[in-house]
Amino acid sequence: MDRDRMALMAVKSFHTLAWFLIEACMVYLVYAGIRGRTDRRAGVAASVVAGETLIFAAYGFHCPLTAVARKLGDETGSVTDIYLPKWFARNLPAIHVPLILLAVALHRRNFLAARARGQTVLLTGRAAR
C-alpha cells in the first residue's frame, strides 16, 4: 500500500473517531436535557458540539478534511465514504441540526425551570438558592 493511500485511511479513520465523539456528545446533550441535567458534563459536551459546528461553518459547511482527502487521492474528497453508510454520511447535517435545536430547547427549558424555582443552576449540576 502506498503512502498516500495509508495517509488517506488514517484521515478517514480520524474523521470517523471525531464524528463518533461529537455524536456521543450530541446524544449526551439530548439525554441530559431530557433528564433535566444541565451540568458541567453537558457544558463540556456542548463545547465539543459548538466547536465542531463553528469549524464546519467556517469551512463553508464542508468538512475541513475534505481538501486533505482530495490531496491524498480521493476523487470526491469524501472522508465518510468507507466508514459510514453513504445515505447516512450524505444526510449528516440534516440529522445533526435538528438534534442541536432539540438540545438547545431542552437545556433552555432546564434553565428557565430553575429560574422559576428561584434557583441558580451551577456547573456542578446541583441547584443553589
PDB file of N, CA and C in Angstrom, residues 53-93:
ATOM      1  N   THR A  53     -19.383  22.613  15.144  1.00  0.00           N
ATOM      2  CA  THR A  53     -20.314  23.393  14.322  1.00  0.00           C
ATOM      3  C   THR A  53     -19.635  24.646  13.773  1.00  0.00           C
ATOM      4  N   LEU A  54     -18.869  25.325  14.615  1.00  0.00           N
ATOM      5  CA  LEU A  54     -18.159  26.527  14.168  1.00  0.00           C
ATOM      6  C   LEU A  54     -17.120  26.204  13.099  1.00  0.00           C
ATOM      7  N   ILE A  55     -16.387  25.125  13.286  1.00  0.00           N
ATOM      8  CA  ILE A  55     -15.390  24.708  12.289  1.00  0.00           C
ATOM      9  C   ILE A  55     -16.083  24.366  10.977  1.00  0.00           C
ATOM     10  N   PHE A  56     -17.165  23.620  11.053  1.00  0.00           N
ATOM     11  CA  PHE A  56     -17.926  23.232   9.862  1.00  0.00           C
ATOM     12  C   PHE A  56     -18.434  24.477   9.129  1.00  0.00           C
ATOM     13  N   ALA A  57     -18.969  25.437   9.868  1.00  0.00           N
ATOM     14  CA  ALA A  57     -19.464  26.683   9.267  1.00  0.00           C
ATOM     15  C   ALA A  57     -18.325  27.507   8.670  1.00  0.00           C
ATOM     16  N   ALA A  58     -17.201  27.566   9.364  1.00  0.00           N
ATOM     17  CA  ALA A  58     -16.054  28.349   8.887  1.00  0.00           C
ATOM     18  C   ALA A  58     -15.506  27.803   7.572  1.00  0.00           C
ATOM     19  N   TYR A  59     -15.682  26.529   7.316  1.00  0.00           N
ATOM     20  CA  TYR A  59     -15.205  25.921   6.076  1.00  0.00           C
ATOM     21  C   TYR A  59     -16.317  25.809   5.036  1.00  0.00           C
ATOM     22  N   GLY A  60     -17.287  26.720   5.117  1.00  0.00           N
ATOM     23  CA  GLY A  60     -18.341  26.752   4.106  1.00  0.00           C
ATOM     24  C   GLY A  60     -19.280  25.576   4.170  1.00  0.00           C
ATOM     25  N   PHE A  61     -19.503  25.057   5.360  1.00  0.00           N
ATOM     26  CA  PHE A  61     -20.377  23.920   5.598  1.00  0.00           C
ATOM     27  C   PHE A  61     -19.893  22.669   4.851  1.00  0.00           C
ATOM     28  N   HIS A  62     -18.581  22.534   4.831  1.00  0.00           N
ATOM     29  CA  HIS A  62     -17.914  21.325   4.340  1.00  0.00           C
ATOM     30  C   HIS A  62     -16.886  20.933   5.381  1.00  0.00           C
ATOM     31  N   CYS A  63     -16.650  19.646   5.485  1.00  0.00           N
ATOM     32  CA  CYS A  63     -15.645  19.171   6.429  1.00  0.00           C
ATOM     33  C   CYS A  63     -14.267  19.649   5.984  1.00  0.00           C
ATOM     34  N   PRO A  64     -13.470  20.197   6.898  1.00  0.00           N
ATOM     35  CA  PRO A  64     -12.131  20.654   6.515  1.00  0.00           C
ATOM     36  C   PRO A  64     -11.213  19.515   6.071  1.00  0.00           C
ATOM     37  N   LEU A  65     -11.561  18.297   6.402  1.00  0.00           N
ATOM     38  CA  LEU A  65     -10.743  17.160   5.983  1.00  0.00           C
ATOM     39  C   LEU A  65     -11.004  16.760   4.531  1.00  0.00           C
ATOM     40  N   THR A  66     -12.032  17.350   3.906  1.00  0.00           N
ATOM     41  CA  THR A  66     -12.332  17.052   2.509  1.00  0.00           C
ATOM     42  C   THR A  66     -11.153  17.410   1.612  1.00  0.00           C
ATOM     43  N   ALA A  67     -10.590  18.602   1.812  1.00  0.00           N
ATOM     44  CA  ALA A  67      -9.438  19.025   0.993  1.00  0.00           C
ATOM     45  C   ALA A  67      -8.247  18.102   1.215  1.00  0.00           C
ATOM     46  N   VAL A  68      -8.059  17.664   2.438  1.00  0.00           N
ATOM     47  CA  VAL A  68      -6.951  16.740   2.741  1.00  0.00           C
ATOM     48  C   VAL A  68      -7.165  15.421   2.005  1.00  0.00           C
ATOM     49  N   ALA A  69      -8.407  14.918   2.031  1.00  0.00           N
ATOM     50  CA  ALA A  69      -8.709  13.655   1.346  1.00  0.00           C
ATOM     51  C   ALA A  69      -8.475  13.785  -0.159  1.00  0.00           C
ATOM     52  N   ARG A  70      -8.859  14.925  -0.736  1.00  0.00           N
ATOM     53  CA  ARG A  70      -8.631  15.138  -2.173  1.00  0.00           C
ATOM     54  C   ARG A  70      -7.126  15.136  -2.494  1.00  0.00           C
ATOM     55  N   LYS A  71      -6.352  15.835  -1.664  1.00  0.00           N
ATOM     56  CA  LYS A  71      -4.900  15.892  -1.899  1.00  0.00           C
ATOM     57  C   LYS A  71      -4.263  14.509  -1.811  1.00  0.00           C
ATOM     58  N   LEU A  72      -4.887  13.639  -1.035  1.00  0.00           N
ATOM     59  CA  LEU A  72      -4.336  12.291  -0.859  1.00  0.00           C
ATOM     60  C   LEU A  72      -4.867  11.297  -1.891  1.00  0.00           C
ATOM     61  N   GLY A  73      -5.691  11.802  -2.843  1.00  0.00           N
ATOM     62  CA  GLY A  73      -6.095  10.938  -3.947  1.00  0.00           C
ATOM     63  C   GLY A  73      -7.552  10.535  -4.004  1.00  0.00           C
ATOM     64  N   ASP A  74      -8.365  10.911  -3.050  1.00  0.00           N
ATOM     65  CA  ASP A  74      -9.778  10.577  -3.120  1.00  0.00           C
ATOM     66  C   ASP A  74     -10.444  11.546  -4.101  1.00  0.00           C
ATOM     67  N   GLU A  75     -11.072  11.011  -5.145  1.00  0.00           N
ATOM     68  CA  GLU A  75     -11.664  11.854  -6.180  1.00  0.00           C
ATOM     69  C   GLU A  75     -12.753  12.767  -5.639  1.00  0.00           C
ATOM     70  N   THR A  76     -13.558  12.266  -4.722  1.00  0.00           N
ATOM     71  CA  THR A  76     -14.684  13.046  -4.194  1.00  0.00           C
ATOM     72  C   THR A  76     -14.269  13.905  -3.009  1.00  0.00           C
ATOM     73  N   GLY A  77     -13.173  13.539  -2.366  1.00  0.00           N
ATOM     74  CA  GLY A  77     -12.760  14.241  -1.160  1.00  0.00           C
ATOM     75  C   GLY A  77     -13.551  13.800   0.054  1.00  0.00           C
ATOM     76  N   SER A  78     -14.360  12.765  -0.111  1.00  0.00           N
ATOM     77  CA  SER A  78     -15.198  12.299   0.992  1.00  0.00           C
ATOM     78  C   SER A  78     -14.349  11.645   2.072  1.00  0.00           C
ATOM     79  N   VAL A  79     -14.643  12.009   3.300  1.00  0.00           N
ATOM     80  CA  VAL A  79     -13.940  11.379   4.415  1.00  0.00           C
ATOM     81  C   VAL A  79     -14.843  10.389   5.145  1.00  0.00           C
ATOM     82  N   THR A  80     -16.080  10.265   4.677  1.00  0.00           N
ATOM     83  CA  THR A  80     -17.021   9.378   5.350  1.00  0.00           C
ATOM     84  C   THR A  80     -17.389   8.159   4.522  1.00  0.00           C
ATOM     85  N   ASP A  81     -16.940   8.105   3.284  1.00  0.00           N
ATOM     86  CA  ASP A  81     -17.478   7.112   2.363  1.00  0.00           C
ATOM     87  C   ASP A  81     -17.183   5.660   2.712  1.00  0.00           C
ATOM     88  N   ILE A  82     -16.109   5.353   3.437  1.00  0.00           N
ATOM     89  CA  ILE A  82     -15.858   3.934   3.699  1.00  0.00           C
ATOM     90  C   ILE A  82     -16.189   3.515   5.131  1.00  0.00           C
ATOM     91  N   TYR A  83     -16.435   4.451   6.008  1.00  0.00           N
ATOM     92  CA  TYR A  83     -16.674   4.087   7.396  1.00  0.00           C
ATOM     93  C   TYR A  83     -18.093   4.377   7.872  1.00  0.00           C
ATOM     94  N   LEU A  84     -18.884   5.069   7.071  1.00  0.00           N
ATOM     95  CA  LEU A  84     -20.288   5.312   7.375  1.00  0.00           C
ATOM     96  C   LEU A  84     -21.099   4.958   6.133  1.00  0.00           C
ATOM     97  N   PRO A  85     -22.332   4.477   6.311  1.00  0.00           N
ATOM     98  CA  PRO A  85     -23.154   4.217   5.122  1.00  0.00           C
ATOM     99  C   PRO A  85     -23.350   5.503   4.317  1.00  0.00           C
ATOM    100  N   LYS A  86     -23.359   5.383   2.990  1.00  0.00           N
ATOM    101  CA  LYS A  86     -23.437   6.568   2.127  1.00  0.00           C
ATOM    102  C   LYS A  86     -24.658   7.432   2.433  1.00  0.00           C
ATOM    103  N   TRP A  87     -25.829   6.836   2.606  1.00  0.00           N
ATOM    104  CA  TRP A  87     -27.036   7.623   2.855  1.00  0.00           C
ATOM    105  C   TRP A  87     -26.907   8.394   4.161  1.00  0.00           C
ATOM    106  N   PHE A  88     -26.251   7.778   5.138  1.00  0.00           N
ATOM    107  CA  PHE A  88     -26.077   8.418   6.443  1.00  0.00           C
ATOM    108  C   PHE A  88     -25.081   9.570   6.349  1.00  0.00           C
ATOM    109  N   ALA A  89     -23.958   9.327   5.699  1.00  0.00           N
ATOM    110  CA  ALA A  89     -22.930  10.356   5.545  1.00  0.00           C
ATOM    111  C   ALA A  89     -23.477  11.553   4.772  1.00  0.00           C
ATOM    112  N   ARG A  90     -24.252  11.294   3.743  1.00  0.00           N
ATOM    113  CA  ARG A  90     -24.818  12.351   2.916  1.00  0.00           C
ATOM    114  C   ARG A  90     -25.816  13.210   3.687  1.00  0.00           C
ATOM    115  N   ASN A  91     -26.480  12.623   4.678  1.00  0.00           N
ATOM    116  CA  ASN A  91     -27.529  13.322   5.420  1.00  0.00           C
ATOM    117  C   ASN A  91     -27.126  13.758   6.825  1.00  0.00           C
ATOM    118  N   LEU A  92     -25.838  13.703   7.143  1.00  0.00           N
ATOM    119  CA  LEU A  92     -25.396  14.083   8.489  1.00  0.00           C
ATOM    120  C   LEU A  92     -25.862  15.471   8.919  1.00  0.00           C
ATOM    121  N   PRO A  93     -25.709  16.512   8.107  1.00  0.00           N
ATOM    122  CA  PRO A  93     -26.185  17.830   8.559  1.00  0.00           C
ATOM    123  C   PRO A  93     -27.697  17.844   8.819  1.00  0.00           C
TER     124      PRO A  93
END
